[in-house]
XYZ file of C-alpha atoms in Angstrom:
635
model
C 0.000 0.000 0.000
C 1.298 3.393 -1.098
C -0.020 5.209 1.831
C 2.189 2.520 4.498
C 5.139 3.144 2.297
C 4.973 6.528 2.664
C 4.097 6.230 6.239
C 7.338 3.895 7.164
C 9.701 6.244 5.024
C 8.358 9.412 7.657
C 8.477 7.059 10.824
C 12.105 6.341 9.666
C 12.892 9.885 9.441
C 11.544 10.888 12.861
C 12.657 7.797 14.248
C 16.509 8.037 13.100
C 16.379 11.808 14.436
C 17.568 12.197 18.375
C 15.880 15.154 18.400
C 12.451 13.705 18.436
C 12.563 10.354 19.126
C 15.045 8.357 21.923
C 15.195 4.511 22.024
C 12.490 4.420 19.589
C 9.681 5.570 21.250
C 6.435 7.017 19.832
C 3.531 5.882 17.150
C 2.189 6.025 14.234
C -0.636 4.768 12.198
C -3.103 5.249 8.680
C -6.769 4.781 8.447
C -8.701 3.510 5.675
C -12.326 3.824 5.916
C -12.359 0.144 8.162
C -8.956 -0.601 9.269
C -6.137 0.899 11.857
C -2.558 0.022 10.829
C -0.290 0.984 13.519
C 3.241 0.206 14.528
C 3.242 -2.808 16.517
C 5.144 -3.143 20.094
C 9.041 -4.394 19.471
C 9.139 -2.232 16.505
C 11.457 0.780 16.701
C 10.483 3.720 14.592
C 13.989 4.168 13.279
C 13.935 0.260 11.698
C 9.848 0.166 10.695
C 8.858 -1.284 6.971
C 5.445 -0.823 5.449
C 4.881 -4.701 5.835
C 5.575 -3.551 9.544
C 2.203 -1.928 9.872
C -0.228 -4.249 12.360
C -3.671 -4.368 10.220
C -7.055 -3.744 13.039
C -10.398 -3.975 12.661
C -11.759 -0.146 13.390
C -15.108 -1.169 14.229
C -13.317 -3.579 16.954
C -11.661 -1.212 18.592
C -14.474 1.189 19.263
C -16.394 -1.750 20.359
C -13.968 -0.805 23.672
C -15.851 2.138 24.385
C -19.055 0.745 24.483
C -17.932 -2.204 26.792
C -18.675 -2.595 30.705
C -15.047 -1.314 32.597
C -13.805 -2.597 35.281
C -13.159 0.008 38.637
C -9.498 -2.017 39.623
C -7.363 -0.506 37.025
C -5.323 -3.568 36.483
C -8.138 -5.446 35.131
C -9.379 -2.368 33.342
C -5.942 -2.604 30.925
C -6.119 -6.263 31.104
C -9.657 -6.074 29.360
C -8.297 -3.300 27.055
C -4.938 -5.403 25.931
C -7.506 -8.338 25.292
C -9.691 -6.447 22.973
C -6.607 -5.199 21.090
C -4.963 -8.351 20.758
C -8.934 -9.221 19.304
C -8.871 -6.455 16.972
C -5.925 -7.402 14.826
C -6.191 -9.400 11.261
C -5.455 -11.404 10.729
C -5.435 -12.811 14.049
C -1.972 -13.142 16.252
C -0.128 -10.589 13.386
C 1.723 -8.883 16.426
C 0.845 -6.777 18.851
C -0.638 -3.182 18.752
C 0.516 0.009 20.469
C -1.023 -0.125 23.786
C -2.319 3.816 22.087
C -4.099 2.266 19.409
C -7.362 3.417 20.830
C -6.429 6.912 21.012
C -5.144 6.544 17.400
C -8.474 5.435 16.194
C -10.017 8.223 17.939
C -8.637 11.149 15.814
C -10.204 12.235 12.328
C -7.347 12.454 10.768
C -5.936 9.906 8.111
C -2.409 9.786 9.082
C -1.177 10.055 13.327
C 2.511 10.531 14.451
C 3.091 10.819 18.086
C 6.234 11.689 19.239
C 7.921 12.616 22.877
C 10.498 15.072 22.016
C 12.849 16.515 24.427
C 11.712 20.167 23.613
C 7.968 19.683 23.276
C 8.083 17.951 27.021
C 9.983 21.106 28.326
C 6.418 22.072 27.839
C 4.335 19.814 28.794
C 6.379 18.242 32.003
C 6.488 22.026 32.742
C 4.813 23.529 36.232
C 3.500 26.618 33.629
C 3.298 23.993 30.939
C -0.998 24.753 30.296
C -0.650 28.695 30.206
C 2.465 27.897 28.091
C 0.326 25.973 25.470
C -2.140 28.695 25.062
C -0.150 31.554 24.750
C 2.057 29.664 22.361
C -0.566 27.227 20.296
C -3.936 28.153 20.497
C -5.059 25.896 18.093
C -3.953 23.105 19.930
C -5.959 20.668 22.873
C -4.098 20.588 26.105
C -5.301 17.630 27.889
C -4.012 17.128 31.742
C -1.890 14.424 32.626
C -4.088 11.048 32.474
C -2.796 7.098 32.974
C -1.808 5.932 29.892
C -3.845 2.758 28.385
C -7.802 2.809 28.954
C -8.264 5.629 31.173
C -6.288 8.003 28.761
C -8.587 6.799 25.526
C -11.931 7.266 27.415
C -10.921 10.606 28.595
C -9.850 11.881 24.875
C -12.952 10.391 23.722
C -14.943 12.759 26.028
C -12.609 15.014 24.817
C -13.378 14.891 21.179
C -17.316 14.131 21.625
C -17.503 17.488 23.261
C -15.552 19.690 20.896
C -17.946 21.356 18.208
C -16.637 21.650 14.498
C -13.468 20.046 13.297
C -10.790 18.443 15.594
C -7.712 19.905 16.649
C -4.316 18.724 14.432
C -2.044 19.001 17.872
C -2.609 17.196 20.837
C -0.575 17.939 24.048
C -0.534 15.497 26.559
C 0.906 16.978 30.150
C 3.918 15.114 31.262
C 3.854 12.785 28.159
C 4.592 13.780 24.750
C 2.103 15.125 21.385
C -0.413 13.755 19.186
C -0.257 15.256 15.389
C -2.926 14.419 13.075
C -3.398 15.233 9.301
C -4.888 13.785 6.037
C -1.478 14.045 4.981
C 2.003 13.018 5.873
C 3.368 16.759 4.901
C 0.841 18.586 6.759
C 2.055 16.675 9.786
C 5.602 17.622 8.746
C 4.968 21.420 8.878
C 3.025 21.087 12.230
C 6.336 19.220 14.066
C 8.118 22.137 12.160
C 6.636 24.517 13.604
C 5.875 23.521 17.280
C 9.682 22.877 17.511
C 10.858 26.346 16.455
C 7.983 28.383 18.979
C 9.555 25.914 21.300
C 13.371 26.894 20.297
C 12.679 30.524 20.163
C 10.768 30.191 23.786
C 13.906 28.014 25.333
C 16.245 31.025 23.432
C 14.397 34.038 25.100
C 14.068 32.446 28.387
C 18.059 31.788 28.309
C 17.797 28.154 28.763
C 19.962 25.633 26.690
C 18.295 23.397 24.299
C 21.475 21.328 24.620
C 22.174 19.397 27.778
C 24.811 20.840 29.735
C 27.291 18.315 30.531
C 30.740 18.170 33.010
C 33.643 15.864 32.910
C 33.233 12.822 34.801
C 35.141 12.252 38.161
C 36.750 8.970 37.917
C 38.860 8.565 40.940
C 38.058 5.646 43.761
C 35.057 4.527 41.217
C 37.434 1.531 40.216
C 36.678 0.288 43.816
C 33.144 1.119 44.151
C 31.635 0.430 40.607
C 32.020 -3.547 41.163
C 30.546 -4.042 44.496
C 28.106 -1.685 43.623
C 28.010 -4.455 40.668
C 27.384 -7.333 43.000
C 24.715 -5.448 45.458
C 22.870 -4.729 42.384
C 22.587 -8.282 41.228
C 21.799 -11.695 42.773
C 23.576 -14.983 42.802
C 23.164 -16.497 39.347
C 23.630 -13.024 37.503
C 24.972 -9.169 37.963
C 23.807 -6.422 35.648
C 25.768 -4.341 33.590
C 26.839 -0.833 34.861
C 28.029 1.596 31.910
C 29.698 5.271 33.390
C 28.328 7.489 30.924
C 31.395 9.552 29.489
C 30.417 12.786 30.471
C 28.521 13.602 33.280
C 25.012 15.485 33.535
C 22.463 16.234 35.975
C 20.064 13.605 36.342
C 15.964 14.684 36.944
C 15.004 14.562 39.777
C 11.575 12.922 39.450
C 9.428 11.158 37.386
C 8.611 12.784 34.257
C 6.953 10.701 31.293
C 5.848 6.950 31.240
C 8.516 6.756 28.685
C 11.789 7.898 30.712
C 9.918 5.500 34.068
C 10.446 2.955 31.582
C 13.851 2.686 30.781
C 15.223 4.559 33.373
C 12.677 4.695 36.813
C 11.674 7.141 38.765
C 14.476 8.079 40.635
C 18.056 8.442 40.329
C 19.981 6.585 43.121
C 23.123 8.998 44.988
C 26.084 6.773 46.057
C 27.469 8.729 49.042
C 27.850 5.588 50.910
C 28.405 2.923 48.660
C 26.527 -0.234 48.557
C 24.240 0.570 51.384
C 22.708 3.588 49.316
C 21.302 0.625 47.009
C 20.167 -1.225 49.627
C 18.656 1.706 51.101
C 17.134 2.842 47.879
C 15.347 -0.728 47.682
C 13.830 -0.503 50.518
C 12.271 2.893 49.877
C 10.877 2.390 46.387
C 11.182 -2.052 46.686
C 12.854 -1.813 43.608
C 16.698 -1.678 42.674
C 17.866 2.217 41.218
C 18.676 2.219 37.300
C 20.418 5.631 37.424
C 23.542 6.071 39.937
C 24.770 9.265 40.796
C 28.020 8.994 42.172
C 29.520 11.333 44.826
C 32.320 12.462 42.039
C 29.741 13.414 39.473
C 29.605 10.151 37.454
C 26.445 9.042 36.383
C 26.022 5.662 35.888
C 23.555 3.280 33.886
C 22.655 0.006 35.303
C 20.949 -2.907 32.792
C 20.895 -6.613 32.345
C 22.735 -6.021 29.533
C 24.968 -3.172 27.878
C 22.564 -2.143 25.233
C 19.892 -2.018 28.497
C 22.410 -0.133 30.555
C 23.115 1.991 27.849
C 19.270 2.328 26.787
C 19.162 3.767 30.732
C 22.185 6.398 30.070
C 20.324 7.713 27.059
C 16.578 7.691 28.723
C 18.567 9.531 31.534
C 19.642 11.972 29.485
C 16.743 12.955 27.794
C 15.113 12.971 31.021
C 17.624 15.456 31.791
C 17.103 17.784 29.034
C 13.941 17.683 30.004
C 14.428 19.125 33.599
C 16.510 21.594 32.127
C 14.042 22.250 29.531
C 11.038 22.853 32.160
C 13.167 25.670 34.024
C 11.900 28.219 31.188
C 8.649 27.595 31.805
C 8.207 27.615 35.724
C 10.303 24.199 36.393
C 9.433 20.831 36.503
C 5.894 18.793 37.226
C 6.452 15.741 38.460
C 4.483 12.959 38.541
C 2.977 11.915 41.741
C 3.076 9.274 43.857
C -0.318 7.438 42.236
C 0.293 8.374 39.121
C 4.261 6.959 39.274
C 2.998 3.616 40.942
C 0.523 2.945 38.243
C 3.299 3.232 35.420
C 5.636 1.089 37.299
C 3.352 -1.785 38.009
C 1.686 -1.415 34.492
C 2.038 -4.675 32.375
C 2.378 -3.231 29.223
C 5.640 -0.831 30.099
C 6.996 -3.792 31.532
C 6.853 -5.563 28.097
C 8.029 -2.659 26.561
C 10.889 -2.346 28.630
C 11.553 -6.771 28.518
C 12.323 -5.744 24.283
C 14.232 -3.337 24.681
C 16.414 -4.628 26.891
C 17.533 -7.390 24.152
C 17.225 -11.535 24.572
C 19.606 -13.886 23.572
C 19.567 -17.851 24.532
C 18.771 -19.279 27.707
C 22.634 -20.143 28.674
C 24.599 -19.415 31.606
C 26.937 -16.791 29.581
C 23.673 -14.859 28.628
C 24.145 -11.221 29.836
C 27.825 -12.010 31.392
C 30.930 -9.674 30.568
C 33.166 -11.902 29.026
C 36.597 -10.480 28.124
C 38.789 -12.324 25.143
C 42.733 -11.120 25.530
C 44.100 -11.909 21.731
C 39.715 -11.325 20.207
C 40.838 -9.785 17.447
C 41.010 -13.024 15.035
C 42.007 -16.252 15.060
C 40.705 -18.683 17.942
C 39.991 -15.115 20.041
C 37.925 -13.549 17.849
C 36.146 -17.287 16.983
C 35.216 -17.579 20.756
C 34.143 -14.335 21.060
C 31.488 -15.252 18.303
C 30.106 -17.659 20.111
C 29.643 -15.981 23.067
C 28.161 -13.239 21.455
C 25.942 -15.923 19.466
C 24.628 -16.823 23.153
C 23.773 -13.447 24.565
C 26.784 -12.629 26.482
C 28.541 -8.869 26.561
C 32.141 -9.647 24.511
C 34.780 -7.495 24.999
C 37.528 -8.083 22.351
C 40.723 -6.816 24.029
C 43.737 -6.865 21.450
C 47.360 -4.861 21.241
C 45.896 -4.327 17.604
C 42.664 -2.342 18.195
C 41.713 -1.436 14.742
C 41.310 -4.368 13.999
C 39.209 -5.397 17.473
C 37.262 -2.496 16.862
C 36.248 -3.625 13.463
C 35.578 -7.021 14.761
C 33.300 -6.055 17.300
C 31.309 -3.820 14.687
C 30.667 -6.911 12.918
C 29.960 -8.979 15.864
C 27.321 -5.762 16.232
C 26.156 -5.850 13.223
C 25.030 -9.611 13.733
C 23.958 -9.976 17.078
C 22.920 -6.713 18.189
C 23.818 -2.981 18.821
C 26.282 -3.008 22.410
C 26.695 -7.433 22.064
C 30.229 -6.680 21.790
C 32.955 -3.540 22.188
C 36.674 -3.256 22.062
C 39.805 -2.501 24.183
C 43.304 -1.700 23.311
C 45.054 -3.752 25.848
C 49.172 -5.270 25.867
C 49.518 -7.774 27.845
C 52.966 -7.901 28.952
C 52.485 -4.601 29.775
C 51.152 -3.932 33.770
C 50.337 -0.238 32.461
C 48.520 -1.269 29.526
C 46.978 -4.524 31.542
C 45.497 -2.041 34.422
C 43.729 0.982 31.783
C 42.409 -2.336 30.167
C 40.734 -3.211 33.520
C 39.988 0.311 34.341
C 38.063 0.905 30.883
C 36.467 -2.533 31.316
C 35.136 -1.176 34.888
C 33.824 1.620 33.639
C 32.569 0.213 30.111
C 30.371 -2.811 32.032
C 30.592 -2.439 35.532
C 33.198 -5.615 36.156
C 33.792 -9.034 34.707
C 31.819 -12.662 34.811
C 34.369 -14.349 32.706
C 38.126 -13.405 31.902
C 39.513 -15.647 29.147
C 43.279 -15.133 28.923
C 43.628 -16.158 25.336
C 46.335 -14.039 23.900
C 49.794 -15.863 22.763
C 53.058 -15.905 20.691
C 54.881 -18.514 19.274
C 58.509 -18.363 18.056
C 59.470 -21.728 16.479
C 62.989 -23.053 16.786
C 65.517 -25.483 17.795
C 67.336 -24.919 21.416
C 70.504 -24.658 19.581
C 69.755 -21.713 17.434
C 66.727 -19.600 18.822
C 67.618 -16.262 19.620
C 66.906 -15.154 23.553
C 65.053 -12.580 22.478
C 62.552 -14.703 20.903
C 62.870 -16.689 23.994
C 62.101 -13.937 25.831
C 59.414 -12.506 23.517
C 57.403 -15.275 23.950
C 57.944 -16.058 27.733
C 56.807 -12.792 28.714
C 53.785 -12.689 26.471
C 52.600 -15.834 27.469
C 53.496 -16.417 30.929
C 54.016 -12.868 32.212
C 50.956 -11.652 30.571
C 48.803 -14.351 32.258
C 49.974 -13.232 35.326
C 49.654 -9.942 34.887
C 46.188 -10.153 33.500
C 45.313 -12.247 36.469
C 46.858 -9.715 38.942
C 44.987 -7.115 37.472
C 41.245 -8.547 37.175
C 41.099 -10.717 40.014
C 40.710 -7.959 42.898
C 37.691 -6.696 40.199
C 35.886 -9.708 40.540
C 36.881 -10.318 44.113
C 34.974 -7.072 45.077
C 31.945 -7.951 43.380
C 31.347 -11.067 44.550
C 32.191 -9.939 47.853
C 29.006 -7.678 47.227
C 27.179 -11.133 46.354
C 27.568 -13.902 48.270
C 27.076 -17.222 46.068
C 28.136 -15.660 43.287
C 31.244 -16.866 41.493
C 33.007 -15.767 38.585
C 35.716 -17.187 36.028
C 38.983 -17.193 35.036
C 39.813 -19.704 32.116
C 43.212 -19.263 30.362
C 43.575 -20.920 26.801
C 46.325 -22.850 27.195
C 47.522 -25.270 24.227
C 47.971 -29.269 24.214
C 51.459 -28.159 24.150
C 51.295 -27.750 27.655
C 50.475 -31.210 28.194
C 53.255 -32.552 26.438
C 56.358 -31.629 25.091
C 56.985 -30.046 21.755
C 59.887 -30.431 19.318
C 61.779 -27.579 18.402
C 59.118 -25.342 20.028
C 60.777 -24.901 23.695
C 60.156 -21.337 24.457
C 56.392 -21.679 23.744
C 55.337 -25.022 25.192
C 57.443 -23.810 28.404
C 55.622 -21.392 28.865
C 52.540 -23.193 28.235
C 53.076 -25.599 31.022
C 54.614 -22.412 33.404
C 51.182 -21.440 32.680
C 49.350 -24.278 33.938
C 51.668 -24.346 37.088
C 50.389 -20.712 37.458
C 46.383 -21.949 36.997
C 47.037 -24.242 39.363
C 48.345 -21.740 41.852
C 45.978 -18.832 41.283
C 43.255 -21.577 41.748
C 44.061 -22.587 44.927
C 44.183 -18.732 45.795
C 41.328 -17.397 44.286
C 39.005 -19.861 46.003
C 38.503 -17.478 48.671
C 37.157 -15.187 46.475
C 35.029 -17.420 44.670
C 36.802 -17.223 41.687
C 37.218 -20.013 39.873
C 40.542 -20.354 37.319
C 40.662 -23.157 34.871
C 42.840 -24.099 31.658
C 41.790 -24.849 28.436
C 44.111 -27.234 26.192
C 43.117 -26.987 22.791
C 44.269 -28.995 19.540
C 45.720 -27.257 16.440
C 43.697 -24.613 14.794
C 45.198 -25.273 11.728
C 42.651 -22.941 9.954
C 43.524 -20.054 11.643
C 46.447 -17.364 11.119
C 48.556 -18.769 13.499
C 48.933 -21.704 11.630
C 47.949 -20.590 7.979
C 49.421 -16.931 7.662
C 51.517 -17.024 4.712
C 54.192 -15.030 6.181
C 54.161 -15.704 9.627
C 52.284 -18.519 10.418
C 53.342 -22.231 11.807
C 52.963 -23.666 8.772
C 55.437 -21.634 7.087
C 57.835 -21.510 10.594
C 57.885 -24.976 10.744
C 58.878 -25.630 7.370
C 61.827 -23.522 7.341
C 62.860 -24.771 10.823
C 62.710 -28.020 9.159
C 61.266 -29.419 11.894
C 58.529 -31.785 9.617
C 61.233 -34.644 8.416
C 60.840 -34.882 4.576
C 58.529 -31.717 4.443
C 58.558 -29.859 0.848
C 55.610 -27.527 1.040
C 53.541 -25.624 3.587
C 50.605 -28.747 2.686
C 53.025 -31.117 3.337
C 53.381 -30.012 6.851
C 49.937 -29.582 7.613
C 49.129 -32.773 6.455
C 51.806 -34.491 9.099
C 50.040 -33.085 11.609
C 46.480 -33.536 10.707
C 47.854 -37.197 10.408
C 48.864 -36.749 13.928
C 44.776 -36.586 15.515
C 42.983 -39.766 16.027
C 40.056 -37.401 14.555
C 41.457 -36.721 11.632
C 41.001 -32.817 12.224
C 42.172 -29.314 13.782
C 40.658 -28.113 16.310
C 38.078 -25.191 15.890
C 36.984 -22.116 18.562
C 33.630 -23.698 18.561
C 35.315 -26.835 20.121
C 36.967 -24.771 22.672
C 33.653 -22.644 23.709
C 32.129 -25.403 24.553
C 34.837 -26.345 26.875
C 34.830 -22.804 28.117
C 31.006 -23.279 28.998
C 31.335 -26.353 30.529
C 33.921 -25.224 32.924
C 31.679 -22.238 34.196
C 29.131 -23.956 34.586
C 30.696 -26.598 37.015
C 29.890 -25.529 40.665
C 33.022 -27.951 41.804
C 35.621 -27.339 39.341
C 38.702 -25.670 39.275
C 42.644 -25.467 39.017
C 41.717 -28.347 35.679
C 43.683 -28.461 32.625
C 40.935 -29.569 30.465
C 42.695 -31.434 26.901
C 40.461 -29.927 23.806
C 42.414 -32.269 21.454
C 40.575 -35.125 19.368
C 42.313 -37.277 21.081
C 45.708 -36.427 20.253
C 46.532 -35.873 23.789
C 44.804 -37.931 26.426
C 44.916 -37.719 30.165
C 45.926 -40.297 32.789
């Protein structure tokens, strides 16, 4: 249909645009003489198609407002959401915007309803009604109403009383606008307009239309941010907690159903660390979203990054909002009724289960996992997995153009925030600790550390340089060590925070540290230093429920450590002449494919699900677990 083409092209525009639309809030919807199509729940604006569009029967959904409802308003929106779900063909297509009654209430051919940041300067405003006559006369101002039910059959009483033709612009206090028109560029010229009066009223009052924003105060949060982690969670899984990168001034109050949503009512102070939270709780019985820490920092807490971030950027409108409101007598906020019904209201609590994201049901789902080496090769092949399953990956390499590409990839498949990057060397303690630092910061601590990164230099004992020797003994032992040293006292806070809660520390190791290697001294020494050093940290970290395993993998013979033309085993190990009778780079690789009773290399997915089996166990740890098709087998 032309009309829903044209439709999803203008809910793309005002969608994609941050100065109408955050997280992708708002409606829209067309009317033919008998049917409603409106954008479905789960749908951003920003993404929508015309095949998008939810079809309704119009003559079902006015049967609402003829129907017997109930006084309790919990079954009142029950009834409501019932009838919707009735009212859309064909039947189970999706379901409608909880404002779908409302929509199907105005004349118009075309709604768009929108909640920007300057029109609820306005309407969250204490002057916010005088405002809206002086400024649009032509518009309705209706005061603030529960959303769902109660707000349709007020409008309707509205719009049966008004005489003549029905106002274009609908201003709902403390929520957002309605526009209606018979056409889409109409509607266009009306948002055009009611966002300049607004600008030049923000510009004369000498309030910013930009959020003012301060540098964020870092110092002692590196302490604080994980046990604030491990109060905030519970013993099979902590959220996320993103520090926003510049700080702001968080409201105050509730606002608009749409910033309760994402980000609550109320922003939590930290003055006294964890026992603010648990104070918090047991004033509102919920757990804060928004932390405001004593430095400045403002942090977002979610069960995932893109949900933590989704809080940071409902925060921040929120805040723009405040600041907004102080042109026009300051802010209105919601009160206590009218908050309570909005946080115990079914259908925000769907809205806010999508936008928080779902992956599978595993036990990495929604857990920071950190890949040292994630860039490529058996890193960045683990990392996919774990993105694949719904956990946060953070891809920490020395080469981090290349990590950051790979995580916008990894994005691009399994989700906006499923996986970020870090510039990290890890035989370097400076380079280890900003890695930790930015992870702190980034997602609040770490579930699983995987120590992945490695070197191999290839020679006999007689001839390899020390340096190379040393190269690769500092990488891959050192490193470990230093990795270890650096995340273990972040983990160790946060599960101090949680008792029952443990977290992970599994080190790829290589089946060369199982057994001797010819001509490869300097690596598989350090691979079975390394297992010496599992062992010990193990025993160590116990305390602090932590558990630290190894993983032995097989040869990845597909990946560039092997295969690199240049640089890679293949090529090492036929120059080192270390294959007897070995002519060519296949040659080689097929003397050691010969080599595995399974008549393969080993690949990342192998090794993830050695990874998951570990952290799952409740009485494992200090194992060197063989990954190998058999080619190396325990006693």
């Amino acid at each position: 249909m032309r009309e829903l083409e044209s439709l999803a092209v203008a809910s793309r525009s005002y969608g994609a645009n941050p100065e109408f639309v955050f997280l992708g809030g708002g409606n829209t919807s067309y009317k033919t003489a008998d049917r409603l199509f409106i954008k479905p729940s789960g749908v951003t604006l920003a993404d929508i198609q015309a095949d998008d569009f939810i079809a309704m029967d119009r003559s079902a959904i006015r049967a609402l407002y003829a129907a017997d409802m109930p006084a309790a308003p919990a079954a009142r929106e029950e009834l409501v959401k019932n009838m919707m779900a009735a009212a859309v063909t064909p039947p189970g297509a999706g379901r409608p915007s909880v404002e779908a009654p409302l929509h199907e209430l105005v004349d118009y051919a075309y709604v768009i309803h929108l909640h920007p940041a300057k029109i609820n300067g306005m309407t969250c405003a204490v002057n916010g009604p005088a405002v809206c006559e002086d400024l649009f006369p032509d518009a309705l101002w209706v005061d603030y109403i529960d959303p769902g039910a109660t707000l349709a059959m007020e409008i309707k009483a509205i719009f049966d009383a008004v005489e003549g033709e029905q106002p274009r612009i609908i201003f709902l206090q403390n929520h957002g606008v309605f526009v209606g028109a018979d056409t889409l560029e109409e509607i266009d010229a009306i948002y055009a307009r009611i966002m300049a009066t607004l600008t030049g009223a923000y510009m004369r009052a000498g309030v910013s239309t930009t959020l003012i924003q301060t540098g964020v105060t870092v110092d002692g949060l590196m302490d604080v941010i994980p046990a604030l982690r491990g109060t905030l969670g519970d013993d099979n899984a902590l959220p996320v907690l993103k520090t926003a990168e510049t700080a702001f001034e968080p409201a105050t109050g509730p606002l608009t159903p749409d910033h309760m949503v994402y980000a609550k009512s109320y922003p939590c102070s930290i003055m006294a660390g964890p026992a603010d939270i648990l104070d918090y709780a047991d004033r509102f019985g919920f757990t804060p979203r928004v932390l405001l820490m004593s430095g400045g920092a403002v942090i977002g807490v979610g069960k995932n990054l893109k949900a933590a971030e989704g809080v940071l950027t409902a925060a921040r409108d929120a805040a723009l909002v405040q600041q907004l409101t102080r042109a026009f007598g300051g802010p209105r906020f919601l009160g206590d009724t009218e908050r309570l019904f909005i946080e115990n209201w079914e259908v925000e609590s769907y809205r806010q289960k999508i936008a928080g994201g779902t992956g599978a049901d595993t036990s990495a789902r929604g857990k920071v996992c950190v890949v040292t080496g994630g860039a490529q090769g058996f890193g960045l092949g683990i990392a996919e997995g774990l993105a694949a399953v719904g956990a946060v990956v953070v891809l920490a390499d020395v080469n981090i153009a290349v990590a950051r590409q790979a995580a916008a990839e990894l994005n691009a498949r399994f989700g906006a925030d499923s996986a970020v990057s870090v510039e990290v060397n890890i035989a370097d303690e400076g380079s280890v600790q900003r890695m930790i630092k930015s992870l702190v910061l980034t997602c609040g601590g770490v579930d699983l550390f995987i120590a992945n990164a490695g070197v191999l230099k290839a020679g006999s004992v007689k001839e390899l340089p020390l340096a190379d020797w040393e190269f690769v003994t500092k990488v891959n032992y050192t490193g470990y060590f230093l990795c270890v040293k650096a995340v273990a006292p972040v983990m160790a806070r946060q599960n101090a925070a949680r008792p029952g809660y443990w977290t992970d520390i599994v080190q790829i190791n290589s089946k060369s540290g199982l057994e001797g290697s010819n001509r490869n001294g300097a690596y598989a020494g350090s691979k079975f230093g390394t297992i010496g050093l599992t062992q010990s940290f193990a025993m160590e970290l116990v305390t602090d429920r932590i558990k630290v395993n190894s993983v032995c993998p097989g040869n990845f013979f597909d990946g560039p450590l092997w295969s690199d033309p240049e640089r890679g085993l293949f090529v090492q190990y036929l120059r080192s002449k270390k294959v007897p009778g070995a002519k060519t780079v296949a040659d080689v690789k097929a003397f050691y494919e010969a080599k595995v009773p399974m008549g393969r290399g080993c690949y990342p997915a192998d090794v993830l699900k050695a990874i998951l089996y570990l952290t799952a166990q409740t009485y494992e740890t200090g194992q060197a677990l063989p990954v190998t098709g058999g080619q190396v087998m325990l006693n």
